[in-house]
CSV table of C-alpha atoms and ligand atoms in Angstrom, one decimal:
chain,number,residue,atom,x,y,z
A,1,MET,CA,97.5,33.7,78.9
A,2,LYS,CA,96.0,34.1,75.4
A,3,LYS,CA,92.6,34.6,76.9
A,4,ILE,CA,93.9,37.4,79.2
A,5,LEU,CA,95.5,39.1,76.3
A,6,VAL,CA,92.4,39.0,74.2
A,7,ALA,CA,90.4,40.3,77.2
A,8,LEU,CA,92.9,43.1,77.7
A,9,PHE,CA,92.8,44.0,74.0
A,10,SER,CA,89.1,44.2,73.8
A,11,VAL,CA,88.8,46.4,77.0
A,12,SER,CA,91.4,48.8,75.6
A,13,ALA,CA,89.7,48.8,72.2
A,14,LEU,CA,86.4,49.7,74.0
A,15,ILE,CA,88.1,52.6,75.9
A,16,MET,CA,89.7,53.9,72.7
A,17,GLY,CA,86.3,53.8,71.0
A,18,VAL,CA,84.7,55.8,73.8
A,19,ALA,CA,87.6,58.4,73.8
A,20,GLN,CA,87.3,58.6,70.0
A,21,ALA,CA,83.5,59.2,70.2
A,22,GLU,CA,84.0,61.9,72.8
A,23,PHE,CA,86.6,63.5,70.6
A,24,ASN,CA,84.3,63.5,67.5
A,25,ASP,CA,81.2,64.6,69.4
A,26,PRO,CA,82.1,66.6,72.5
A,27,GLY,CA,79.4,66.3,75.2
A,28,GLY,CA,77.5,63.9,73.0
A,29,VAL,CA,78.5,60.7,74.8
A,30,GLY,CA,75.7,59.4,77.0
A,31,GLY,CA,73.1,61.6,75.3
A,32,LEU,CA,73.4,64.4,77.8
A,33,ASN,CA,72.3,67.8,76.7
A,34,SER,CA,73.4,71.1,78.2
A,35,LEU,CA,71.5,74.4,78.1
A,36,ARG,CA,72.8,74.7,74.5
A,37,GLY,CA,70.7,71.7,73.6
A,38,ASP,CA,72.5,69.4,71.1
A,39,THR,CA,74.3,72.2,69.3
A,40,ARG,CA,77.9,71.6,69.0
A,41,LEU,CA,80.4,73.9,70.7
A,42,GLU,CA,81.7,75.3,67.4
A,43,GLU,CA,78.3,76.4,66.3
A,44,THR,CA,76.2,79.3,67.4
A,45,ARG,CA,72.6,78.5,67.7
A,46,PRO,CA,69.7,81.0,67.4
A,47,ALA,CA,68.7,82.6,70.7
A,48,ASP,CA,65.6,81.3,72.5
A,49,SER,CA,62.6,83.5,72.3
A,50,PHE,CA,61.8,85.6,75.4
A,51,LYS,CA,59.9,83.7,78.1
A,52,HIS,CA,56.6,84.9,79.4
A,53,THR,CA,56.8,86.6,82.8
A,54,PRO,CA,53.6,85.8,84.8
A,55,LYS,CA,52.4,88.9,86.6
A,56,ASP,CA,51.1,87.3,89.8
A,57,GLN,CA,53.5,86.0,92.4
A,58,VAL,CA,52.9,82.4,91.3
A,59,VAL,CA,56.3,81.1,92.3
A,60,GLU,CA,56.4,81.2,96.1
A,61,THR,CA,59.5,81.2,98.2
A,62,ASP,CA,60.8,77.8,99.4
A,63,TYR,CA,63.0,78.8,102.2
A,64,VAL,CA,63.5,81.6,104.7
A,65,TYR,CA,65.7,84.5,103.4
A,66,GLN,CA,65.2,83.5,99.8
A,67,PRO,CA,65.3,86.6,97.6
A,68,PRO,CA,61.8,86.8,96.2
A,69,LEU,CA,61.4,86.4,92.4
A,70,ILE,CA,60.6,89.5,90.4
A,71,PRO,CA,56.9,89.3,89.3
A,72,HIS,CA,57.3,91.8,86.4
A,73,GLN,CA,59.2,92.5,83.2
A,74,ILE,CA,62.6,94.2,83.7
A,75,ARG,CA,63.7,94.6,80.1
A,76,ASN,CA,65.6,97.9,79.7
A,77,TYR,CA,65.7,98.6,83.4
A,78,GLU,CA,69.1,100.2,83.9
A,79,VAL,CA,71.2,99.3,87.0
A,80,SER,CA,74.5,101.0,86.7
A,81,LEU,CA,76.8,103.5,88.3
A,82,ASN,CA,74.6,106.3,87.1
A,83,ALA,CA,71.1,105.0,87.6
A,84,ASN,CA,69.2,102.3,89.4
A,85,LYS,CA,65.8,101.9,87.8
A,86,CYS,CA,64.7,99.4,90.5
A,87,LEU,CA,65.0,102.0,93.2
A,88,SER,CA,62.9,104.5,91.3
A,89,CYS,CA,60.0,102.3,92.4
A,90,HIS,CA,61.3,100.1,95.3
A,91,SER,CA,63.1,102.7,97.4
A,92,TRP,CA,61.4,103.7,100.6
A,93,LYS,CA,61.0,107.2,99.2
A,94,ASN,CA,59.2,106.1,96.0
A,95,ALA,CA,57.5,102.9,97.1
A,96,LYS,CA,54.3,104.5,98.2
A,97,ASP,CA,53.7,106.3,94.9
A,98,SER,CA,54.6,103.4,92.7
A,99,GLY,CA,52.8,100.8,94.7
A,100,ALA,CA,55.9,98.6,94.8
A,101,THR,CA,57.1,96.6,97.8
A,102,LYS,CA,59.7,98.6,99.8
A,103,ILE,CA,63.1,97.0,99.9
A,104,SER,CA,63.5,95.5,103.4
A,105,VAL,CA,65.8,96.8,106.2
A,106,THR,CA,68.3,94.1,105.4
A,107,HIS,CA,69.1,96.1,102.2
A,108,PHE,CA,70.4,99.0,104.3
A,109,MET,CA,72.8,96.8,106.3
A,110,ASN,CA,76.5,96.6,105.6
A,111,ARG,CA,78.5,93.5,106.3
A,112,GLU,CA,79.1,94.5,109.9
A,113,ASP,CA,75.4,94.6,110.3
A,114,ALA,CA,75.4,98.4,110.7
A,115,VAL,CA,72.3,100.0,109.3
A,116,LEU,CA,73.2,102.7,106.8
A,117,ALA,CA,71.1,105.8,105.8
A,118,ASP,CA,70.7,104.5,102.2
A,119,VAL,CA,70.9,101.2,100.3
A,120,SER,CA,74.0,99.3,101.1
A,121,PRO,CA,76.5,99.1,98.2
A,122,ARG,CA,76.4,95.3,98.5
A,123,ARG,CA,72.6,95.4,97.7
A,124,TYR,CA,72.9,97.9,94.9
A,125,PHE,CA,73.0,95.4,92.0
A,126,CYS,CA,69.6,93.9,92.6
A,127,LEU,CA,69.8,91.3,89.8
A,128,GLN,CA,72.7,89.7,91.6
A,129,CYS,CA,70.0,88.1,93.8
A,130,HIS,CA,66.6,88.8,92.3
A,131,VAL,CA,65.6,87.2,89.0
A,132,THR,CA,62.4,87.4,87.1
A,133,GLN,CA,60.0,84.4,87.4
A,134,VAL,CA,59.1,82.7,84.1
A,135,ASP,CA,56.8,79.8,83.3
A,136,ALA,CA,59.7,77.8,81.9
A,137,LYS,CA,59.6,74.1,81.6
A,138,PRO,CA,62.0,72.6,84.2
A,139,LEU,CA,65.1,71.2,82.6
A,140,ILE,CA,64.9,68.1,84.7
A,141,ASN,CA,62.3,66.8,87.1
A,142,ASN,CA,62.9,67.0,90.7
A,143,ASN,CA,61.0,66.3,93.9
A,144,PHE,CA,62.2,69.2,96.0
A,145,GLU,CA,59.7,70.1,98.7
A,146,ARG,CA,59.5,73.4,100.6
A,147,VAL,CA,60.6,73.4,104.2
A,148,ASP,CA,57.9,72.5,106.7
A,149,SER,CA,57.7,75.8,108.4
A,150,LEU,CA,56.8,77.6,105.1
A,151,ARG,CA,54.2,75.0,104.0
A,152,ASP,CA,50.6,76.4,104.3
A,153,GLU,CA,48.6,73.2,103.9
B,201,LIG,C1,57.8,100.9,87.5
B,201,LIG,C2,58.0,100.5,88.9
B,201,LIG,C3,58.9,99.3,89.2
B,201,LIG,C4,60.2,99.1,88.7
B,201,LIG,C5,61.1,100.1,87.9
B,201,LIG,C6,60.7,97.9,89.3
B,201,LIG,N1,59.7,97.3,90.0
B,201,LIG,FE1,59.8,95.6,91.1
B,201,LIG,N2,57.8,95.7,91.6
B,201,LIG,C7,57.0,96.8,91.3
B,201,LIG,C8,55.6,96.6,91.8
B,201,LIG,C9,54.4,97.5,91.6
B,201,LIG,C10,55.7,95.3,92.5
B,201,LIG,C11,54.6,94.6,93.2
B,201,LIG,C12,54.1,93.3,92.5
B,201,LIG,C13,53.4,93.6,91.2
B,201,LIG,O1,52.2,94.0,91.2
B,201,LIG,O2,54.0,93.4,90.1
B,201,LIG,C14,57.1,94.8,92.3
B,201,LIG,C15,57.5,93.6,92.8
B,201,LIG,C16,58.9,93.3,92.9
B,201,LIG,C17,59.4,92.1,93.7
B,201,LIG,C18,58.6,91.2,94.5
B,201,LIG,C19,58.5,91.7,95.9
B,201,LIG,C20,57.7,90.8,96.8
B,201,LIG,O3,57.1,91.4,97.7
B,201,LIG,O4,57.8,89.6,96.7
B,201,LIG,C21,60.8,92.1,93.5
B,201,LIG,C22,61.8,91.2,94.1
B,201,LIG,C23,61.1,93.2,92.6
B,201,LIG,N3,59.9,93.9,92.2
B,201,LIG,C24,62.3,93.5,92.1
B,201,LIG,C25,62.6,94.5,91.2
B,201,LIG,C26,63.9,94.7,90.6
B,201,LIG,C27,65.2,93.9,90.9
B,201,LIG,C28,63.8,95.8,89.7
B,201,LIG,C29,64.9,96.4,88.8
B,201,LIG,C30,65.5,95.4,87.9
B,201,LIG,C31,62.4,96.3,89.8
B,201,LIG,N4,61.8,95.5,90.7
B,201,LIG,C32,62.0,97.4,89.1
B,201,LIG,C33,57.3,97.9,90.6
B,201,LIG,C34,58.6,98.1,90.0
B,202,LIG,C1,72.7,90.1,98.2
B,202,LIG,C2,71.4,89.8,97.6
B,202,LIG,C3,70.4,90.8,97.4
B,202,LIG,C4,70.5,92.0,96.6
B,202,LIG,C5,71.8,92.5,95.9
B,202,LIG,C6,69.2,92.7,96.7
B,202,LIG,N1,68.3,91.9,97.4
B,202,LIG,FE1,66.4,92.3,97.6
B,202,LIG,N2,66.2,90.7,98.9
B,202,LIG,C7,67.2,89.8,99.1
B,202,LIG,C8,66.7,88.8,100.1
B,202,LIG,C9,67.5,87.6,100.6
B,202,LIG,C10,65.4,89.1,100.4
B,202,LIG,C11,64.4,88.4,101.4
B,202,LIG,C12,64.8,88.7,102.8
B,202,LIG,C13,64.9,90.1,103.1
B,202,LIG,O1,63.8,90.8,103.1
B,202,LIG,O2,66.0,90.5,103.4
B,202,LIG,C14,65.1,90.3,99.6
B,202,LIG,C15,63.9,91.0,99.6
B,202,LIG,C16,63.5,92.0,98.7
B,202,LIG,C17,62.2,92.6,98.6
B,202,LIG,C18,60.9,92.2,99.3
B,202,LIG,C19,60.9,92.9,100.6
B,202,LIG,C20,59.8,92.5,101.5
B,202,LIG,O3,59.5,93.2,102.5
B,202,LIG,O4,59.1,91.5,101.2
B,202,LIG,C21,62.3,93.6,97.6
B,202,LIG,C22,61.1,94.4,97.1
B,202,LIG,C23,63.6,93.6,97.1
B,202,LIG,N3,64.4,92.7,97.8
B,202,LIG,C24,64.1,94.5,96.2
B,202,LIG,C25,65.5,94.6,95.9
B,202,LIG,C26,66.0,95.7,95.1
B,202,LIG,C27,65.2,96.8,94.4
B,202,LIG,C28,67.4,95.6,95.1
B,202,LIG,C29,68.4,96.5,94.4
B,202,LIG,C30,68.4,97.8,94.8
B,202,LIG,C31,67.7,94.4,95.9
B,202,LIG,N4,66.5,93.9,96.4
B,202,LIG,C32,69.0,93.9,96.0
B,202,LIG,C33,68.4,89.8,98.6
B,202,LIG,C34,69.0,90.8,97.8
């Protein structure tokens, strides 16, 4: 009986200890870091510097229907109710002069698959799906492989 009590006591002491550590150091238990690094929630850390955006399409697509990454800088490109800077180069009308890839037909389709005369409202906010590629260090290693049908070797 005494042994059981001692065992119970030490287990609960251990749990209390972990709970207390979690309370003192939120997110610190287990040594896990989030995107914030090891900055505590109450603190504001200095922003990261801008990442370099490689110009060539170095990051290839991994699966069919993946939105291609943006291989250029998009700082100060306005996409709002009044203006869409992306379309000033990527629309079918302007693509030839700007040398940019035309948006594909899918971008004219509404959710009933009807093809509209202009960009579908659901494709208007380009950055919902397209992001710039950067040569950032992966946060964690992974062994993801592209689907077979897209592998060129
Ligand atoms: C000044 C013209 C210009 C503007 C503005 C522009 N782009 Fe581009 N974009 C290009 C050109 C040119 C390319 C072809 C690749 C290259 O040489 O950089 C390109 C490539 C791309 C690609 C890759 C296409 C592919 O074939 O894989 C995507 C995606 C893209 N842009 C998205 C955007 C988005 C989203 C915006 C707005 C935030 C935008 N672009 C604004 C000129 C522009
Ligand atoms: C709902 C997600 C979504 C939005 C919003 C969206 N795209 Fe795309 N985009 C895609 C996907 C998925 C593809 C690849 C498959 C395809 O062509 O439909 C693509 C392909 C492209 C391509 C390459 C076309 C080609 O022929 O290789 C360009 C350029 C592009 N998008 C530009 C834009 C621009 C500019 C906008 C904003 C006006 C935009 N996209 C909005 C998902 C999106």
